[in-house]
Amino acid sequence: MIRHADTDRPSLHLVYEWWEDMIQNVKKAIYRKEMKQLHEESSFWNVIHKVLTSRWSKSSTPLHCMAHSLNPKYYSPEWLGEDSTRKAPHQDIEVTRERKHCILKYYENADERREVNVEFSNFSMCMDDFCNVDAMHDRFILPPLTWWAVHGASAPRLQALAFKLLGQPSSSSCCERNWSTYKFIHSATRTKITPQRAEDLVYVHTNLRLLSRRSHSYKEGPSQMWDVGGDQFDSLDETNLGRLEFEDLSLDEPALENDIFGNAQENENEVLDV
């Protein structure tokens, strides 16, 4: 899943399907190893399934279900016919709940929300202009963004939302940051620490970082932006103290990047003046 998600291509609308397929593939592999039929009971699979669904619940957001619901391929007979257990998004109760939650947060006005829901019903049930032969035939063939550009003019609000969500890439940067923090805590010199203790320390460290960014001292003072690049240190020896890893700055923090590089440039100018 992490390898699939770490891409620059639009993939937000595919995450839900990836998880579903991955869980089913794991189930088939376990049942094949145990030489059982898929309808039979497996205590080992029950444990694995709980772990996988727990991970999925942690990383899932209503946007995943909303993007999944806006992918026209998932309503096509070709896609539904590939697996008898598949359901169209508007027939899946879990996806429907998350989609409603997303629409509720995105559209605060009740009239706009009602209009979007009507447009979605026309889209999902192939009504109004969506019952066009080409519109239904292209659902499985055309890329989602192209399909909405060609056939989505009759649902302007839903089309605008589809353009935003179906063009969104996904990223594994959050996982990589967590691994980096874990590496800082559980290093070659700290091999005796238990996995549970390391997990607890990562949890505390991450939440302390989030809380510290709300404080005034984070932006000013001797300890300003203390966590930028800090997770990249392998140790706290003298060579690492005070060192910032400019090349590993997160792209979603441009203000910090500008501030740091701006200060670095000023320091270089001062050295040249001397």
PDB file of C-alpha atoms in Angstrom:
ATOM      1  CA  MET A   1       0.000   0.000   0.000  1.00  0.00           C
ATOM      2  CA  ILE A   2       2.784   2.411   0.871  1.00  0.00           C
ATOM      3  CA  ARG A   3       4.602   1.636  -2.364  1.00  0.00           C
ATOM      4  CA  HIS A   4       1.408   2.204  -4.349  1.00  0.00           C
ATOM      5  CA  ALA A   5       0.607   5.453  -2.541  1.00  0.00           C
ATOM      6  CA  ASP A   6       4.060   6.971  -2.944  1.00  0.00           C
ATOM      7  CA  THR A   7       3.542   8.422  -6.417  1.00  0.00           C
ATOM      8  CA  ASP A   8       3.079  11.753  -8.148  1.00  0.00           C
ATOM      9  CA  ARG A   9       0.172  10.467 -10.220  1.00  0.00           C
ATOM     10  CA  PRO A  10      -3.455  11.103  -9.185  1.00  0.00           C
ATOM     11  CA  SER A  11      -4.325   8.193  -6.916  1.00  0.00           C
ATOM     12  CA  LEU A  12      -6.610   9.398  -4.121  1.00  0.00           C
ATOM     13  CA  HIS A  13      -9.594   7.787  -5.843  1.00  0.00           C
ATOM     14  CA  LEU A  14      -7.772   4.429  -5.994  1.00  0.00           C
ATOM     15  CA  VAL A  15      -6.749   4.066  -2.334  1.00  0.00           C
ATOM     16  CA  TYR A  16     -10.022   2.492  -1.214  1.00  0.00           C
ATOM     17  CA  GLU A  17      -9.867  -0.133  -3.979  1.00  0.00           C
ATOM     18  CA  TRP A  18      -6.211  -0.842  -3.205  1.00  0.00           C
ATOM     19  CA  TRP A  19      -7.056  -1.598   0.408  1.00  0.00           C
ATOM     20  CA  GLU A  20      -9.985  -3.820  -0.523  1.00  0.00           C
ATOM     21  CA  ASP A  21      -7.922  -5.766  -3.067  1.00  0.00           C
ATOM     22  CA  MET A  22      -4.968  -6.089  -0.712  1.00  0.00           C
ATOM     23  CA  ILE A  23      -7.141  -7.494   2.087  1.00  0.00           C
ATOM     24  CA  GLN A  24      -8.761  -9.986  -0.290  1.00  0.00           C
ATOM     25  CA  ASN A  25      -5.374 -11.062  -1.689  1.00  0.00           C
ATOM     26  CA  VAL A  26      -4.023 -11.627   1.827  1.00  0.00           C
ATOM     27  CA  LYS A  27      -7.104 -13.694   2.667  1.00  0.00           C
ATOM     28  CA  LYS A  28      -6.702 -15.843  -0.447  1.00  0.00           C
ATOM     29  CA  ALA A  29      -3.008 -16.410   0.291  1.00  0.00           C
ATOM     30  CA  ILE A  30      -3.737 -17.491   3.883  1.00  0.00           C
ATOM     31  CA  TYR A  31      -6.574 -19.828   2.876  1.00  0.00           C
ATOM     32  CA  ARG A  32      -4.427 -21.308   0.110  1.00  0.00           C
ATOM     33  CA  LYS A  33      -1.670 -21.978   2.624  1.00  0.00           C
ATOM     34  CA  GLU A  34      -4.143 -23.586   5.044  1.00  0.00           C
ATOM     35  CA  MET A  35      -5.822 -25.478   2.176  1.00  0.00           C
ATOM     36  CA  LYS A  36      -9.277 -24.170   3.073  1.00  0.00           C
ATOM     37  CA  GLN A  37     -12.198 -22.778   1.118  1.00  0.00           C
ATOM     38  CA  LEU A  38     -12.871 -19.031   1.407  1.00  0.00           C
ATOM     39  CA  HIS A  39     -16.180 -19.635   3.201  1.00  0.00           C
ATOM     40  CA  GLU A  40     -14.541 -21.721   5.936  1.00  0.00           C
ATOM     41  CA  GLU A  41     -13.449 -20.393   9.323  1.00  0.00           C
ATOM     42  CA  SER A  42      -9.812 -19.498   9.963  1.00  0.00           C
ATOM     43  CA  SER A  43      -8.631 -18.234  13.351  1.00  0.00           C
ATOM     44  CA  PHE A  44      -5.354 -17.009  11.855  1.00  0.00           C
ATOM     45  CA  TRP A  45      -7.166 -15.003   9.175  1.00  0.00           C
ATOM     46  CA  ASN A  46      -9.468 -13.477  11.804  1.00  0.00           C
ATOM     47  CA  VAL A  47      -6.442 -12.079  13.644  1.00  0.00           C
ATOM     48  CA  ILE A  48      -4.816 -10.777  10.453  1.00  0.00           C
ATOM     49  CA  HIS A  49      -8.099  -9.253   9.302  1.00  0.00           C
ATOM     50  CA  LYS A  50      -8.433  -7.300  12.559  1.00  0.00           C
ATOM     51  CA  VAL A  51      -4.897  -5.938  12.156  1.00  0.00           C
ATOM     52  CA  LEU A  52      -5.483  -4.904   8.532  1.00  0.00           C
ATOM     53  CA  THR A  53      -8.846  -3.258   9.204  1.00  0.00           C
ATOM     54  CA  SER A  54      -7.352  -1.430  12.182  1.00  0.00           C
ATOM     55  CA  ARG A  55      -4.565  -0.030   9.990  1.00  0.00           C
ATOM     56  CA  TRP A  56      -7.071   0.908   7.313  1.00  0.00           C
ATOM     57  CA  SER A  57      -9.282   2.685   9.853  1.00  0.00           C
ATOM     58  CA  LYS A  58      -6.327   4.746  11.065  1.00  0.00           C
ATOM     59  CA  SER A  59      -5.340   5.951   7.600  1.00  0.00           C
ATOM     60  CA  SER A  60      -8.796   6.225   6.042  1.00  0.00           C
ATOM     61  CA  THR A  61     -10.565   9.579   5.683  1.00  0.00           C
ATOM     62  CA  PRO A  62     -13.965  10.584   4.261  1.00  0.00           C
ATOM     63  CA  LEU A  63     -12.106  12.011   1.251  1.00  0.00           C
ATOM     64  CA  HIS A  64     -11.008   8.504   0.253  1.00  0.00           C
ATOM     65  CA  CYS A  65     -14.619   7.352   0.154  1.00  0.00           C
ATOM     66  CA  MET A  66     -15.757  10.535  -1.590  1.00  0.00           C
ATOM     67  CA  ALA A  67     -13.105  10.150  -4.287  1.00  0.00           C
ATOM     68  CA  HIS A  68     -13.958   6.453  -4.573  1.00  0.00           C
ATOM     69  CA  SER A  69     -17.624   7.377  -5.081  1.00  0.00           C
ATOM     70  CA  LEU A  70     -16.764   9.824  -7.870  1.00  0.00           C
ATOM     71  CA  ASN A  71     -14.803   7.309  -9.935  1.00  0.00           C
ATOM     72  CA  PRO A  72     -17.181   6.324 -12.779  1.00  0.00           C
ATOM     73  CA  LYS A  73     -15.362   3.014 -13.331  1.00  0.00           C
ATOM     74  CA  TYR A  74     -16.743   1.615 -10.081  1.00  0.00           C
ATOM     75  CA  TYR A  75     -20.304   1.852 -11.434  1.00  0.00           C
ATOM     76  CA  SER A  76     -19.584   0.094 -14.712  1.00  0.00           C
ATOM     77  CA  PRO A  77     -20.887  -3.460 -15.323  1.00  0.00           C
ATOM     78  CA  GLU A  78     -17.397  -4.491 -16.489  1.00  0.00           C
ATOM     79  CA  TRP A  79     -15.757  -3.626 -13.148  1.00  0.00           C
ATOM     80  CA  LEU A  80     -18.604  -5.011 -11.043  1.00  0.00           C
ATOM     81  CA  GLY A  81     -18.589  -8.236 -13.054  1.00  0.00           C
ATOM     82  CA  GLU A  82     -14.917  -8.967 -12.321  1.00  0.00           C
ATOM     83  CA  ASP A  83     -15.770 -10.033  -8.757  1.00  0.00           C
ATOM     84  CA  SER A  84     -19.150 -11.133  -7.451  1.00  0.00           C
ATOM     85  CA  THR A  85     -18.478  -9.527  -4.049  1.00  0.00           C
ATOM     86  CA  ARG A  86     -18.014  -6.031  -5.467  1.00  0.00           C
ATOM     87  CA  LYS A  87     -20.606  -3.331  -4.888  1.00  0.00           C
ATOM     88  CA  ALA A  88     -21.141   0.018  -6.543  1.00  0.00           C
ATOM     89  CA  PRO A  89     -20.128   2.848  -4.143  1.00  0.00           C
ATOM     90  CA  HIS A  90     -23.703   4.080  -3.704  1.00  0.00           C
ATOM     91  CA  GLN A  91     -24.727   0.568  -2.552  1.00  0.00           C
ATOM     92  CA  ASP A  92     -21.925   0.261   0.024  1.00  0.00           C
ATOM     93  CA  ILE A  93     -23.154   1.461   3.432  1.00  0.00           C
ATOM     94  CA  GLU A  94     -19.663   2.292   4.736  1.00  0.00           C
ATOM     95  CA  VAL A  95     -18.746   4.327   1.661  1.00  0.00           C
ATOM     96  CA  THR A  96     -22.146   6.039   1.721  1.00  0.00           C
ATOM     97  CA  ARG A  97     -21.754   7.144   5.336  1.00  0.00           C
ATOM     98  CA  GLU A  98     -18.285   8.565   4.746  1.00  0.00           C
ATOM     99  CA  ARG A  99     -19.420  10.276   1.537  1.00  0.00           C
ATOM    100  CA  LYS A 100     -22.288  11.981   3.361  1.00  0.00           C
ATOM    101  CA  HIS A 101     -19.916  13.053   6.103  1.00  0.00           C
ATOM    102  CA  CYS A 102     -17.554  14.567   3.531  1.00  0.00           C
ATOM    103  CA  ILE A 103     -20.357  16.441   1.741  1.00  0.00           C
ATOM    104  CA  LEU A 104     -21.670  17.713   5.070  1.00  0.00           C
ATOM    105  CA  LYS A 105     -18.280  19.209   5.941  1.00  0.00           C
ATOM    106  CA  TYR A 106     -17.566  20.529   2.452  1.00  0.00           C
ATOM    107  CA  TYR A 107     -20.945  22.199   1.842  1.00  0.00           C
ATOM    108  CA  GLU A 108     -22.216  24.067   4.895  1.00  0.00           C
ATOM    109  CA  ASN A 109     -25.243  25.463   3.067  1.00  0.00           C
ATOM    110  CA  ALA A 110     -28.172  23.007   3.143  1.00  0.00           C
ATOM    111  CA  ASP A 111     -29.433  24.032  -0.305  1.00  0.00           C
ATOM    112  CA  GLU A 112     -26.019  23.451  -1.896  1.00  0.00           C
ATOM    113  CA  ARG A 113     -25.765  20.125  -0.117  1.00  0.00           C
ATOM    114  CA  ARG A 114     -29.143  19.048  -1.419  1.00  0.00           C
ATOM    115  CA  GLU A 115     -28.177  20.066  -4.943  1.00  0.00           C
ATOM    116  CA  VAL A 116     -24.954  18.056  -4.750  1.00  0.00           C
ATOM    117  CA  ASN A 117     -26.845  14.999  -3.477  1.00  0.00           C
ATOM    118  CA  VAL A 118     -29.304  15.261  -6.368  1.00  0.00           C
ATOM    119  CA  GLU A 119     -26.418  15.507  -8.824  1.00  0.00           C
ATOM    120  CA  PHE A 120     -24.790  12.472  -7.239  1.00  0.00           C
ATOM    121  CA  SER A 121     -27.992  10.456  -7.508  1.00  0.00           C
ATOM    122  CA  ASN A 122     -28.203  11.305 -11.230  1.00  0.00           C
ATOM    123  CA  PHE A 123     -24.562  10.301 -11.672  1.00  0.00           C
ATOM    124  CA  SER A 124     -24.719   7.031  -9.719  1.00  0.00           C
ATOM    125  CA  MET A 125     -28.072   5.888 -11.173  1.00  0.00           C
ATOM    126  CA  CYS A 126     -27.320   6.975 -14.775  1.00  0.00           C
ATOM    127  CA  MET A 127     -30.188   9.447 -14.876  1.00  0.00           C
ATOM    128  CA  ASP A 128     -30.641  12.771 -16.668  1.00  0.00           C
ATOM    129  CA  ASP A 129     -27.695  13.446 -19.047  1.00  0.00           C
ATOM    130  CA  PHE A 130     -25.718  10.585 -17.487  1.00  0.00           C
ATOM    131  CA  CYS A 131     -27.968   8.037 -19.225  1.00  0.00           C
ATOM    132  CA  ASN A 132     -26.294   8.884 -22.515  1.00  0.00           C
ATOM    133  CA  VAL A 133     -24.939   5.799 -24.285  1.00  0.00           C
ATOM    134  CA  ASP A 134     -21.423   7.190 -24.562  1.00  0.00           C
ATOM    135  CA  ALA A 135     -21.450   8.355 -20.917  1.00  0.00           C
ATOM    136  CA  MET A 136     -22.300   4.856 -19.699  1.00  0.00           C
ATOM    137  CA  HIS A 137     -19.961   3.092 -22.132  1.00  0.00           C
ATOM    138  CA  ASP A 138     -17.000   5.368 -21.291  1.00  0.00           C
ATOM    139  CA  ARG A 139     -17.213   4.763 -17.538  1.00  0.00           C
ATOM    140  CA  PHE A 140     -14.919   1.750 -17.731  1.00  0.00           C
ATOM    141  CA  ILE A 141     -12.739   3.061 -20.566  1.00  0.00           C
ATOM    142  CA  LEU A 142     -11.894   6.713 -19.968  1.00  0.00           C
ATOM    143  CA  PRO A 143      -9.742   7.989 -17.087  1.00  0.00           C
ATOM    144  CA  PRO A 144     -11.930   9.508 -14.341  1.00  0.00           C
ATOM    145  CA  LEU A 145     -10.866  13.117 -14.927  1.00  0.00           C
ATOM    146  CA  THR A 146     -11.402  12.807 -18.669  1.00  0.00           C
ATOM    147  CA  TRP A 147     -14.816  11.246 -18.135  1.00  0.00           C
ATOM    148  CA  TRP A 148     -15.953  14.095 -15.898  1.00  0.00           C
ATOM    149  CA  ALA A 149     -14.647  16.691 -18.347  1.00  0.00           C
ATOM    150  CA  VAL A 150     -16.578  15.077 -21.210  1.00  0.00           C
ATOM    151  CA  HIS A 151     -19.791  13.969 -19.501  1.00  0.00           C
ATOM    152  CA  GLY A 152     -20.090  15.925 -16.230  1.00  0.00           C
ATOM    153  CA  ALA A 153     -21.388  19.313 -17.399  1.00  0.00           C
ATOM    154  CA  SER A 154     -24.939  18.582 -16.193  1.00  0.00           C
ATOM    155  CA  ALA A 155     -23.658  18.328 -12.578  1.00  0.00           C
ATOM    156  CA  PRO A 156     -21.477  21.449 -12.159  1.00  0.00           C
ATOM    157  CA  ARG A 157     -20.981  21.228  -8.385  1.00  0.00           C
ATOM    158  CA  LEU A 158     -20.170  17.538  -8.430  1.00  0.00           C
ATOM    159  CA  GLN A 159     -17.943  18.032 -11.469  1.00  0.00           C
ATOM    160  CA  ALA A 160     -15.937  20.736  -9.680  1.00  0.00           C
ATOM    161  CA  LEU A 161     -15.521  18.451  -6.666  1.00  0.00           C
ATOM    162  CA  ALA A 162     -14.470  15.567  -8.913  1.00  0.00           C
ATOM    163  CA  PHE A 163     -11.798  17.733 -10.568  1.00  0.00           C
ATOM    164  CA  LYS A 164     -10.339  18.513  -7.125  1.00  0.00           C
ATOM    165  CA  LEU A 165     -10.361  14.990  -5.711  1.00  0.00           C
ATOM    166  CA  LEU A 166      -9.620  12.869  -8.768  1.00  0.00           C
ATOM    167  CA  GLY A 167      -6.516  14.910  -9.538  1.00  0.00           C
ATOM    168  CA  GLN A 168      -5.039  14.511  -6.050  1.00  0.00           C
ATOM    169  CA  PRO A 169      -1.899  12.393  -5.629  1.00  0.00           C
ATOM    170  CA  SER A 170      -1.213  10.473  -2.425  1.00  0.00           C
ATOM    171  CA  SER A 171       1.995  10.302  -0.440  1.00  0.00           C
ATOM    172  CA  SER A 172       3.798   8.093   2.062  1.00  0.00           C
ATOM    173  CA  SER A 173       5.575  11.058   3.690  1.00  0.00           C
ATOM    174  CA  CYS A 174       3.650  10.681   6.969  1.00  0.00           C
ATOM    175  CA  CYS A 175       4.823   7.083   7.313  1.00  0.00           C
ATOM    176  CA  GLU A 176       8.375   8.048   6.440  1.00  0.00           C
ATOM    177  CA  ARG A 177       8.390  10.755   9.117  1.00  0.00           C
ATOM    178  CA  ASN A 178       7.199   8.224  11.657  1.00  0.00           C
ATOM    179  CA  TRP A 179       9.928   5.777  10.620  1.00  0.00           C
ATOM    180  CA  SER A 180      12.486   8.547  10.888  1.00  0.00           C
ATOM    181  CA  THR A 181      11.360   9.299  14.449  1.00  0.00           C
ATOM    182  CA  TYR A 182      11.494   5.581  15.294  1.00  0.00           C
ATOM    183  CA  LYS A 183      15.014   5.362  13.885  1.00  0.00           C
ATOM    184  CA  PHE A 184      16.063   8.258  16.104  1.00  0.00           C
ATOM    185  CA  ILE A 185      14.687   6.477  19.202  1.00  0.00           C
ATOM    186  CA  HIS A 186      15.617   2.859  18.379  1.00  0.00           C
ATOM    187  CA  SER A 187      19.149   3.044  17.009  1.00  0.00           C
ATOM    188  CA  ALA A 188      22.140   0.704  16.996  1.00  0.00           C
ATOM    189  CA  THR A 189      23.121   1.976  20.457  1.00  0.00           C
ATOM    190  CA  ARG A 190      19.613   1.453  21.850  1.00  0.00           C
ATOM    191  CA  THR A 191      18.847  -2.085  20.744  1.00  0.00           C
ATOM    192  CA  LYS A 192      17.675  -3.289  24.175  1.00  0.00           C
ATOM    193  CA  ILE A 193      14.612  -1.049  24.212  1.00  0.00           C
ATOM    194  CA  THR A 194      11.380  -3.037  23.910  1.00  0.00           C
ATOM    195  CA  PRO A 195       9.087  -2.527  20.886  1.00  0.00           C
ATOM    196  CA  GLN A 196       6.249  -1.270  23.107  1.00  0.00           C
ATOM    197  CA  ARG A 197       8.519   1.256  24.820  1.00  0.00           C
ATOM    198  CA  ALA A 198       9.791   2.467  21.444  1.00  0.00           C
ATOM    199  CA  GLU A 199       6.227   2.802  20.149  1.00  0.00           C
ATOM    200  CA  ASP A 200       5.238   4.796  23.246  1.00  0.00           C
ATOM    201  CA  LEU A 201       8.234   7.116  22.853  1.00  0.00           C
ATOM    202  CA  VAL A 202       7.396   7.719  19.178  1.00  0.00           C
ATOM    203  CA  TYR A 203       3.826   8.549  20.191  1.00  0.00           C
ATOM    204  CA  VAL A 204       4.967  10.990  22.878  1.00  0.00           C
ATOM    205  CA  HIS A 205       7.589  12.567  20.626  1.00  0.00           C
ATOM    206  CA  THR A 206       5.129  13.122  17.771  1.00  0.00           C
ATOM    207  CA  ASN A 207       2.506  14.697  20.014  1.00  0.00           C
ATOM    208  CA  LEU A 208       5.075  16.914  21.720  1.00  0.00           C
ATOM    209  CA  ARG A 209       6.081  18.182  18.296  1.00  0.00           C
ATOM    210  CA  LEU A 210       2.485  19.014  17.450  1.00  0.00           C
ATOM    211  CA  LEU A 211       1.918  20.766  20.784  1.00  0.00           C
ATOM    212  CA  SER A 212       5.157  22.724  20.569  1.00  0.00           C
ATOM    213  CA  ARG A 213       4.183  24.240  17.228  1.00  0.00           C
ATOM    214  CA  ARG A 214       1.305  26.021  18.938  1.00  0.00           C
ATOM    215  CA  SER A 215       3.633  27.833  21.335  1.00  0.00           C
ATOM    216  CA  HIS A 216       5.154  31.276  20.789  1.00  0.00           C
ATOM    217  CA  SER A 217       8.664  30.006  21.532  1.00  0.00           C
ATOM    218  CA  TYR A 218       8.510  27.710  18.498  1.00  0.00           C
ATOM    219  CA  LYS A 219       8.761  30.666  16.113  1.00  0.00           C
ATOM    220  CA  GLU A 220      11.072  32.827  18.234  1.00  0.00           C
ATOM    221  CA  GLY A 221      13.834  32.301  20.746  1.00  0.00           C
ATOM    222  CA  PRO A 222      16.838  29.990  20.978  1.00  0.00           C
ATOM    223  CA  SER A 223      14.767  26.845  20.439  1.00  0.00           C
ATOM    224  CA  GLN A 224      12.783  28.050  17.440  1.00  0.00           C
ATOM    225  CA  MET A 225      11.851  25.330  14.939  1.00  0.00           C
ATOM    226  CA  TRP A 226      13.678  22.789  17.069  1.00  0.00           C
ATOM    227  CA  ASP A 227      12.188  19.815  15.256  1.00  0.00           C
ATOM    228  CA  VAL A 228      13.091  20.766  11.676  1.00  0.00           C
ATOM    229  CA  GLY A 229      15.451  18.060  10.443  1.00  0.00           C
ATOM    230  CA  GLY A 230      15.798  16.753  13.991  1.00  0.00           C
ATOM    231  CA  ASP A 231      14.467  13.316  13.165  1.00  0.00           C
ATOM    232  CA  GLN A 232      17.301  12.781  10.698  1.00  0.00           C
ATOM    233  CA  PHE A 233      19.956  12.681  13.445  1.00  0.00           C
ATOM    234  CA  ASP A 234      21.409   9.280  14.159  1.00  0.00           C
ATOM    235  CA  SER A 235      22.761  10.416  17.515  1.00  0.00           C
ATOM    236  CA  LEU A 236      23.135  13.445  19.753  1.00  0.00           C
ATOM    237  CA  ASP A 237      26.899  13.727  19.551  1.00  0.00           C
ATOM    238  CA  GLU A 238      28.692  17.041  18.964  1.00  0.00           C
ATOM    239  CA  THR A 239      28.746  16.650  15.191  1.00  0.00           C
ATOM    240  CA  ASN A 240      24.951  16.507  15.065  1.00  0.00           C
ATOM    241  CA  LEU A 241      24.048  19.157  17.608  1.00  0.00           C
ATOM    242  CA  GLY A 242      22.727  22.278  15.910  1.00  0.00           C
ATOM    243  CA  ARG A 243      22.868  20.747  12.438  1.00  0.00           C
ATOM    244  CA  LEU A 244      19.868  21.162  10.110  1.00  0.00           C
ATOM    245  CA  GLU A 245      19.174  18.876   7.193  1.00  0.00           C
ATOM    246  CA  PHE A 246      18.055  21.443   4.595  1.00  0.00           C
ATOM    247  CA  GLU A 247      17.572  18.858   1.869  1.00  0.00           C
ATOM    248  CA  ASP A 248      15.010  16.930   3.928  1.00  0.00           C
ATOM    249  CA  LEU A 249      12.694  19.838   4.658  1.00  0.00           C
ATOM    250  CA  SER A 250       9.061  18.962   4.105  1.00  0.00           C
ATOM    251  CA  LEU A 251       7.453  20.509   1.048  1.00  0.00           C
ATOM    252  CA  ASP A 252       4.248  21.155   2.979  1.00  0.00           C
ATOM    253  CA  GLU A 253       6.020  23.688   5.227  1.00  0.00           C
ATOM    254  CA  PRO A 254       7.106  26.423   2.778  1.00  0.00           C
ATOM    255  CA  ALA A 255       7.013  29.115   5.460  1.00  0.00           C
ATOM    256  CA  LEU A 256       9.614  27.281   7.523  1.00  0.00           C
ATOM    257  CA  GLU A 257      11.707  26.581   4.447  1.00  0.00           C
ATOM    258  CA  ASN A 258      11.744  30.247   3.411  1.00  0.00           C
ATOM    259  CA  ASP A 259      12.556  31.361   6.933  1.00  0.00           C
ATOM    260  CA  ILE A 260      15.446  28.944   7.350  1.00  0.00           C
ATOM    261  CA  PHE A 261      16.982  29.500   3.940  1.00  0.00           C
ATOM    262  CA  GLY A 262      16.490  33.243   4.335  1.00  0.00           C
ATOM    263  CA  ASN A 263      18.401  33.218   7.624  1.00  0.00           C
ATOM    264  CA  ALA A 264      21.103  31.051   6.090  1.00  0.00           C
ATOM    265  CA  GLN A 265      21.530  33.514   3.238  1.00  0.00           C
ATOM    266  CA  GLU A 266      21.810  36.436   5.681  1.00  0.00           C
ATOM    267  CA  ASN A 267      24.494  34.597   7.644  1.00  0.00           C
ATOM    268  CA  GLU A 268      26.473  33.951   4.463  1.00  0.00           C
ATOM    269  CA  ASN A 269      26.284  37.654   3.570  1.00  0.00           C
ATOM    270  CA  GLU A 270      27.561  38.602   7.015  1.00  0.00           C
ATOM    271  CA  VAL A 271      30.529  36.274   6.611  1.00  0.00           C
ATOM    272  CA  LEU A 272      31.332  37.773   3.203  1.00  0.00           C
ATOM    273  CA  ASP A 273      31.153  41.295   4.625  1.00  0.00           C
ATOM    274  CA  VAL A 274      33.628  40.404   7.352  1.00  0.00           C
TER     275      VAL A 274
END
